[in-house]
Amino acid sequence: MKNSKKITKPLLILSAIILPLTLLFPLWKIELTAPQYPEGLVMKIWLYKLSGDIEIINGLNHYIGMGAIHEKDFPEFMVLPYAVIALSIFGLLAAFLKASKWTHAYTISFMIFGIIAIADFWRWEYAYGHNLDPAAPINVPGMTYQPPLLGYKQLLNFGAFSIPDIAGWLFFLSAGLAILASAHLIRKGEW
Amino acid sequence: MNKKTIGGVAAIILGTTAMTFYINGCRPKTTMTSQSGDAASKVYVAPGQHDEFYNFVSGGFNGQMSVYGLPSGRLFRIIPVFTVDPTSGYGYSEETKPMLNTSHGFVPWDDLHHPTISMTDGIQDGRWVFGNGNNTPRVARIDLKTFRTAEIIELPNSAGNHSSPFLTENTEYVVAGTRFSVPVGGNTDVPINTYKDNFKGHLSFISVDPKSGALDIAFQLELPGVNFDLAHGGKGPSHDWMFFSCYNTEKAYTLLEVNASQKDKDFIFAVNWKKAEEMAKAGKGVKKKVRYAHNVYDELTHTATSTIKEEVLVIEQKDLKEVVYLIPCPKSPHGCDVDPTGEYIVGSGKLAALLPVFSFKKIQEAIAKKDFEAEYDGLSVIKYESALHGVVEKPGLGPLHTEFDDKGNAYTSFFVSSEIVKWRVSDLQVIDRVPTYYSIGHLCVPGGASKKPWGKYVIAYNKITKDRYLPTGPELTQSAQLYSIDGEKMQLLLDFPTTGEPHYAEAIPADLVAKNSLKIYKIEENNHPYVTRGEKDARVVREGNKIHVYMTCIRSHFAPDNIEGVKLGDEVYFHVTNLEQDWDIPHGFAIKGANTAELLIMPGETQTLKWKPENAGVVPFYCTDFCSALHQEMQGYIRISPAGSNVPLSATLDNKEASTN
């Protein structure tokens, strides 16, 4: 047990320390390109705000009747920073507490957090992409215009490219470290 | 940490990085300009060589028309049409002021959209080019002998002349469809929300005299309160017909962006103008009291006259049931273009996902069989499927306009997807597509709207240039792009900036125009009431407080060049005649402090600048057009004395008296 802790402790500390750093960078970005936007447009999603060309994107979206995107419409922005801090504290606790179940609890809650976050992101994309105003000047075929969760998708004249940003990658890194810690314990038969 | 753990951490970092690259790899490369190495040689017109085509390009909000050469994209001239030009004195000289007169008085600007070259039997003849005033509804005729605006006619019962100045096949008529429907008749002070009851859209048919080009509103058609957008004339079998696209069949009067985009289909109005003409001749129209200006420039007196006319013949909607038929066309059609055979009509629904092509033959059959799907304000709506030849599937996004080449192909501009798409008229198959930089509006193939397209190039007229040129602050240049259409694939050859915002443009083989280009005005034919045919006739005449200076200019002096005896309170009219009879020797006339303009006077021409002196003293004038080695010496003085002074009126050159009265 002691031996395992030697390995998992630094992993968990590193994982927990990385987490607050995600507040300093955007989490995800959706890049848009179109013939008349050779320089591209971008929307960056942070844990607590949006940045980028939101107003220009809203201006374009109104043609197809997509609702305008406003920060205040996302209650997640109020909660997420605290959730991440809490997760980070949890990670530190797991690093210093002896029982290996803490490590597993940390890893599992991290994964649940991640799954919920991604599902929530998809849900918002779905909501914006499927509630198009039928009275809009342009009726999109099928009345859906949902941006991709990850990767590239052509939407009318816009190419939309969705990809994690720095904070997103930091999350993967942090989660990876937590998983590694749990995996190590499991291999040693420490459930 | 053991090696394995370090390995694990490294794997995670590597994996994360690899993911980034992998996902980035999924995205397509941005559109790159792909012109091949020989593009430059295809647009290079060597110094001293001439271009192959003239390109008459609308200036949009600058109210003017510009003349470019193709394939070089070189700008030759900007022809003042609806907008004053202080450089030449257009709209400022006494002779040209009446050109811009309207029922609203002097309107010194407009918004010119659609240059259209006159045709004989459906083929460009290069005699005139017409332009529309989209704001204060007007149509102008520019004479291609002189490249000057020869005539402007205002349109009553109209507001915003967008659907204009398209021609019937033999230039019998130039049409003008109102973009705004408006209340007409006696009381037009009505609530805006009574739009459906009180607002009407009118189509004007302006006859063109086959010899002189003189314009006259032959008749107007009173139609429902829609917004007419564009039009094109039939040709060959469809000779007797004119096709007008429209939007806002919803009859919205607010937030049209949404409210005029509700119906799945609007209409193309198919108008049998021959039948309307017969009705007008048979007296079936109603003479309505209106006010509009008709301005004509006389080339011999070098002077325009403006006449206010007070009557127009209107054929009422109730009488048009067998003249006008409506063809349903998806989503607020913009362009309405007829192919060279006259059989196919392409309707470009700005928001449509496909491009419908209608068949004239089928339209005729549907009319004969009364194959109608509905009535709209008492007009028959032909069944969509019955009029349809077929559709171009998935052509692009935001179709706007179509032109044709000489090989049976059509070229359609797509604003939203910013591209030109080439498709075959016979089987409606897409053959090629090229990006435009950026947001193309109109496009032009030389002769591409006529019965005989000359082919060779397609030119894109773009709304946005962004990064294509050196930046010039927030306001950037507008531009055109030239593509070769000789091969199966279109090939981008050249970007060239344009003045103003280009809307439509037409191009014509240079030899059809160049051979008629006037070199000088003959002085012996100059019938200007204030002409001075030689220096011996130069003089100053006082008529009350009006001083008429009969002035000549020839390299390198004015006659007279010293004028005295003008008093404060006088109005001075400089009637300047250019005595030169040699090609390309204009003179300028500019006087210090003139709060109007200068003049540019062509050889053999007379132009008048009215000037009201404001202070006593000596005021210089000089020639602004570099005319000769001693151009700088071409100058003079006018002395202004106080109101009560007794300085005698005199006009001299080299201290020799010219005659004074």
mmCIF file of C-alpha atoms in Angstrom, chain A residues 10-179:
data_model
loop_
_atom_site.group_PDB
_atom_site.id
_atom_site.type_symbol
_atom_site.label_atom_id
_atom_site.label_comp_id
_atom_site.label_asym_id
_atom_site.label_seq_id
_atom_site.Cartn_x
_atom_site.Cartn_y
_atom_site.Cartn_z
ATOM 1 C CA PRO A 10 2.418 12.792 -7.258
ATOM 2 C CA LEU A 11 0.030 11.791 -10.054
ATOM 3 C CA LEU A 12 -2.985 12.947 -8.073
ATOM 4 C CA ILE A 13 -1.306 16.166 -6.917
ATOM 5 C CA LEU A 14 -0.370 16.976 -10.504
ATOM 6 C CA SER A 15 -3.908 16.140 -11.668
ATOM 7 C CA ALA A 16 -5.420 18.354 -8.958
ATOM 8 C CA ILE A 17 -3.043 21.271 -9.584
ATOM 9 C CA ILE A 18 -3.751 21.296 -13.314
ATOM 10 C CA LEU A 19 -7.498 21.708 -12.696
ATOM 11 C CA PRO A 20 -7.574 25.357 -11.447
ATOM 12 C CA LEU A 21 -5.383 26.254 -14.445
ATOM 13 C CA THR A 22 -8.359 25.478 -16.672
ATOM 14 C CA LEU A 23 -9.950 28.708 -15.432
ATOM 15 C CA LEU A 24 -7.233 30.658 -17.200
ATOM 16 C CA PHE A 25 -7.864 29.321 -20.688
ATOM 17 C CA PRO A 26 -10.772 28.643 -23.006
ATOM 18 C CA LEU A 27 -12.144 25.156 -22.771
ATOM 19 C CA TRP A 28 -13.449 24.584 -26.270
ATOM 20 C CA LYS A 29 -13.567 26.462 -29.546
ATOM 21 C CA ILE A 30 -15.781 26.379 -32.588
ATOM 22 C CA GLU A 31 -14.104 27.856 -35.632
ATOM 23 C CA LEU A 32 -16.185 28.903 -38.626
ATOM 24 C CA THR A 33 -14.943 29.565 -42.121
ATOM 25 C CA ALA A 34 -16.910 30.696 -45.146
ATOM 26 C CA PRO A 35 -15.928 32.060 -48.539
ATOM 27 C CA GLN A 36 -16.599 35.602 -47.364
ATOM 28 C CA TYR A 37 -14.862 35.008 -44.023
ATOM 29 C CA PRO A 38 -11.418 33.900 -45.158
ATOM 30 C CA GLU A 39 -10.012 35.103 -41.831
ATOM 31 C CA GLY A 40 -12.503 32.850 -40.058
ATOM 32 C CA LEU A 41 -14.770 33.407 -37.086
ATOM 33 C CA VAL A 42 -14.340 31.780 -33.731
ATOM 34 C CA MET A 43 -16.411 31.194 -30.621
ATOM 35 C CA LYS A 44 -14.461 30.217 -27.512
ATOM 36 C CA ILE A 45 -16.180 28.576 -24.598
ATOM 37 C CA TRP A 46 -14.651 29.072 -21.160
ATOM 38 C CA LEU A 47 -15.718 27.570 -17.850
ATOM 39 C CA TYR A 48 -17.468 30.809 -16.973
ATOM 40 C CA LYS A 49 -17.828 32.876 -20.164
ATOM 41 C CA LEU A 50 -17.822 33.054 -23.956
ATOM 42 C CA SER A 51 -15.370 34.973 -26.077
ATOM 43 C CA GLY A 52 -14.626 35.512 -29.760
ATOM 44 C CA ASP A 53 -16.879 36.771 -32.556
ATOM 45 C CA ILE A 54 -20.156 36.067 -30.758
ATOM 46 C CA GLU A 55 -22.006 39.108 -32.068
ATOM 47 C CA ILE A 56 -20.977 38.480 -35.671
ATOM 48 C CA ILE A 57 -21.999 34.827 -35.355
ATOM 49 C CA ASN A 58 -25.345 35.845 -33.841
ATOM 50 C CA GLY A 59 -25.830 38.270 -36.723
ATOM 51 C CA LEU A 60 -25.307 35.455 -39.218
ATOM 52 C CA ASN A 61 -27.407 32.944 -37.302
ATOM 53 C CA HIS A 62 -30.447 35.195 -37.355
ATOM 54 C CA TYR A 63 -30.807 34.538 -41.098
ATOM 55 C CA ILE A 64 -31.639 30.914 -40.385
ATOM 56 C CA GLY A 65 -33.640 31.717 -37.276
ATOM 57 C CA MET A 66 -31.187 30.382 -34.707
ATOM 58 C CA GLY A 67 -31.575 31.933 -31.272
ATOM 59 C CA ALA A 68 -28.952 34.482 -30.266
ATOM 60 C CA ILE A 69 -26.205 33.123 -28.027
ATOM 61 C CA HIS A 70 -25.803 35.106 -24.794
ATOM 62 C CA GLU A 71 -23.648 34.279 -21.771
ATOM 63 C CA LYS A 72 -26.452 34.986 -19.370
ATOM 64 C CA ASP A 73 -28.487 32.124 -20.842
ATOM 65 C CA PHE A 74 -26.028 29.555 -19.520
ATOM 66 C CA PRO A 75 -26.426 28.836 -15.768
ATOM 67 C CA GLU A 76 -23.467 26.466 -16.167
ATOM 68 C CA PHE A 77 -21.134 29.454 -16.144
ATOM 69 C CA MET A 78 -22.168 30.165 -12.547
ATOM 70 C CA VAL A 79 -21.495 26.604 -11.373
ATOM 71 C CA LEU A 80 -18.600 25.240 -13.407
ATOM 72 C CA PRO A 81 -15.737 27.198 -11.833
ATOM 73 C CA TYR A 82 -16.815 26.046 -8.344
ATOM 74 C CA ALA A 83 -17.249 22.483 -9.552
ATOM 75 C CA VAL A 84 -13.703 22.492 -10.929
ATOM 76 C CA ILE A 85 -12.256 23.948 -7.729
ATOM 77 C CA ALA A 86 -14.192 21.357 -5.727
ATOM 78 C CA LEU A 87 -12.880 18.598 -7.966
ATOM 79 C CA SER A 88 -9.364 19.929 -7.519
ATOM 80 C CA ILE A 89 -9.709 19.921 -3.710
ATOM 81 C CA PHE A 90 -11.108 16.410 -3.938
ATOM 82 C CA GLY A 91 -8.066 15.397 -5.938
ATOM 83 C CA LEU A 92 -5.700 16.825 -3.323
ATOM 84 C CA LEU A 93 -7.609 15.035 -0.578
ATOM 85 C CA ALA A 94 -7.336 11.791 -2.502
ATOM 86 C CA ALA A 95 -3.605 12.364 -2.825
ATOM 87 C CA PHE A 96 -3.078 12.714 0.912
ATOM 88 C CA LEU A 97 -5.728 10.350 2.291
ATOM 89 C CA LYS A 98 -4.548 6.795 2.705
ATOM 90 C CA ALA A 99 -7.521 4.744 1.559
ATOM 91 C CA SER A 100 -7.299 3.968 -2.133
ATOM 92 C CA LYS A 101 -11.088 4.273 -2.488
ATOM 93 C CA TRP A 102 -10.579 8.066 -2.383
ATOM 94 C CA THR A 103 -8.439 7.857 -5.445
ATOM 95 C CA HIS A 104 -11.076 5.807 -7.241
ATOM 96 C CA ALA A 105 -13.842 8.134 -6.051
ATOM 97 C CA TYR A 106 -11.860 11.083 -7.450
ATOM 98 C CA THR A 107 -11.329 9.415 -10.775
ATOM 99 C CA ILE A 108 -14.937 8.324 -11.080
ATOM 100 C CA SER A 109 -16.357 11.730 -10.132
ATOM 101 C CA PHE A 110 -13.917 13.295 -12.621
ATOM 102 C CA MET A 111 -15.233 11.017 -15.365
ATOM 103 C CA ILE A 112 -18.839 11.677 -14.422
ATOM 104 C CA PHE A 113 -18.088 15.393 -14.435
ATOM 105 C CA GLY A 114 -16.535 15.091 -17.884
ATOM 106 C CA ILE A 115 -19.390 13.059 -19.317
ATOM 107 C CA ILE A 116 -21.992 15.454 -17.924
ATOM 108 C CA ALA A 117 -20.066 18.446 -19.272
ATOM 109 C CA ILE A 118 -19.803 16.991 -22.759
ATOM 110 C CA ALA A 119 -23.432 15.861 -22.750
ATOM 111 C CA ASP A 120 -24.464 19.305 -21.613
ATOM 112 C CA PHE A 121 -22.430 20.895 -24.402
ATOM 113 C CA TRP A 122 -24.099 18.604 -26.937
ATOM 114 C CA ARG A 123 -27.519 19.375 -25.455
ATOM 115 C CA TRP A 124 -26.949 23.091 -25.967
ATOM 116 C CA GLU A 125 -25.777 22.528 -29.523
ATOM 117 C CA TYR A 126 -28.850 20.437 -30.132
ATOM 118 C CA ALA A 127 -31.143 23.057 -28.641
ATOM 119 C CA TYR A 128 -29.668 25.870 -30.745
ATOM 120 C CA GLY A 129 -29.523 23.729 -33.856
ATOM 121 C CA HIS A 130 -33.068 22.394 -33.634
ATOM 122 C CA ASN A 131 -35.087 25.372 -32.437
ATOM 123 C CA LEU A 132 -34.892 27.344 -35.640
ATOM 124 C CA ASP A 133 -37.531 29.991 -36.159
ATOM 125 C CA PRO A 134 -39.658 28.835 -39.103
ATOM 126 C CA ALA A 135 -40.377 32.496 -39.927
ATOM 127 C CA ALA A 136 -36.673 33.159 -40.568
ATOM 128 C CA PRO A 137 -35.616 34.370 -44.031
ATOM 129 C CA ILE A 138 -33.774 31.127 -44.756
ATOM 130 C CA ASN A 139 -35.300 27.782 -43.888
ATOM 131 C CA VAL A 140 -32.459 25.314 -43.546
ATOM 132 C CA PRO A 141 -33.197 21.942 -45.170
ATOM 133 C CA GLY A 142 -34.563 19.679 -42.418
ATOM 134 C CA MET A 143 -34.696 22.691 -40.125
ATOM 135 C CA THR A 144 -31.556 21.599 -38.281
ATOM 136 C CA TYR A 145 -28.213 23.294 -38.150
ATOM 137 C CA GLN A 146 -26.285 21.634 -35.363
ATOM 138 C CA PRO A 147 -22.569 22.305 -35.075
ATOM 139 C CA PRO A 148 -20.323 19.279 -34.482
ATOM 140 C CA LEU A 149 -19.255 18.298 -30.989
ATOM 141 C CA LEU A 150 -15.796 17.425 -32.219
ATOM 142 C CA GLY A 151 -14.268 17.719 -35.632
ATOM 143 C CA TYR A 152 -15.439 19.274 -38.899
ATOM 144 C CA LYS A 153 -18.870 19.677 -40.412
ATOM 145 C CA GLN A 154 -20.041 21.711 -43.392
ATOM 146 C CA LEU A 155 -23.165 23.701 -42.573
ATOM 147 C CA LEU A 156 -24.542 25.566 -45.591
ATOM 148 C CA ASN A 157 -21.768 27.932 -46.643
ATOM 149 C CA PHE A 158 -19.954 27.628 -43.314
ATOM 150 C CA GLY A 159 -17.398 25.054 -42.389
ATOM 151 C CA ALA A 160 -17.645 24.523 -38.614
ATOM 152 C CA PHE A 161 -14.669 23.038 -36.784
ATOM 153 C CA SER A 162 -15.093 22.141 -33.145
ATOM 154 C CA ILE A 163 -12.084 21.269 -31.034
ATOM 155 C CA PRO A 164 -10.966 21.447 -27.392
ATOM 156 C CA ASP A 165 -8.939 24.542 -26.543
ATOM 157 C CA ILE A 166 -6.065 24.769 -24.023
ATOM 158 C CA ALA A 167 -8.231 24.260 -20.937
ATOM 159 C CA GLY A 168 -9.919 21.340 -22.662
ATOM 160 C CA TRP A 169 -6.589 19.646 -23.266
ATOM 161 C CA LEU A 170 -5.579 20.374 -19.672
ATOM 162 C CA PHE A 171 -8.724 18.556 -18.563
ATOM 163 C CA PHE A 172 -7.805 15.533 -20.635
ATOM 164 C CA LEU A 173 -4.335 15.627 -19.170
ATOM 165 C CA SER A 174 -5.650 15.929 -15.619
ATOM 166 C CA ALA A 175 -8.215 13.187 -16.148
ATOM 167 C CA GLY A 176 -5.542 11.006 -17.736
ATOM 168 C CA LEU A 177 -3.364 11.374 -14.658
ATOM 169 C CA ALA A 178 -6.266 10.454 -12.377
ATOM 170 C CA ILE A 179 -7.053 7.414 -14.493
#
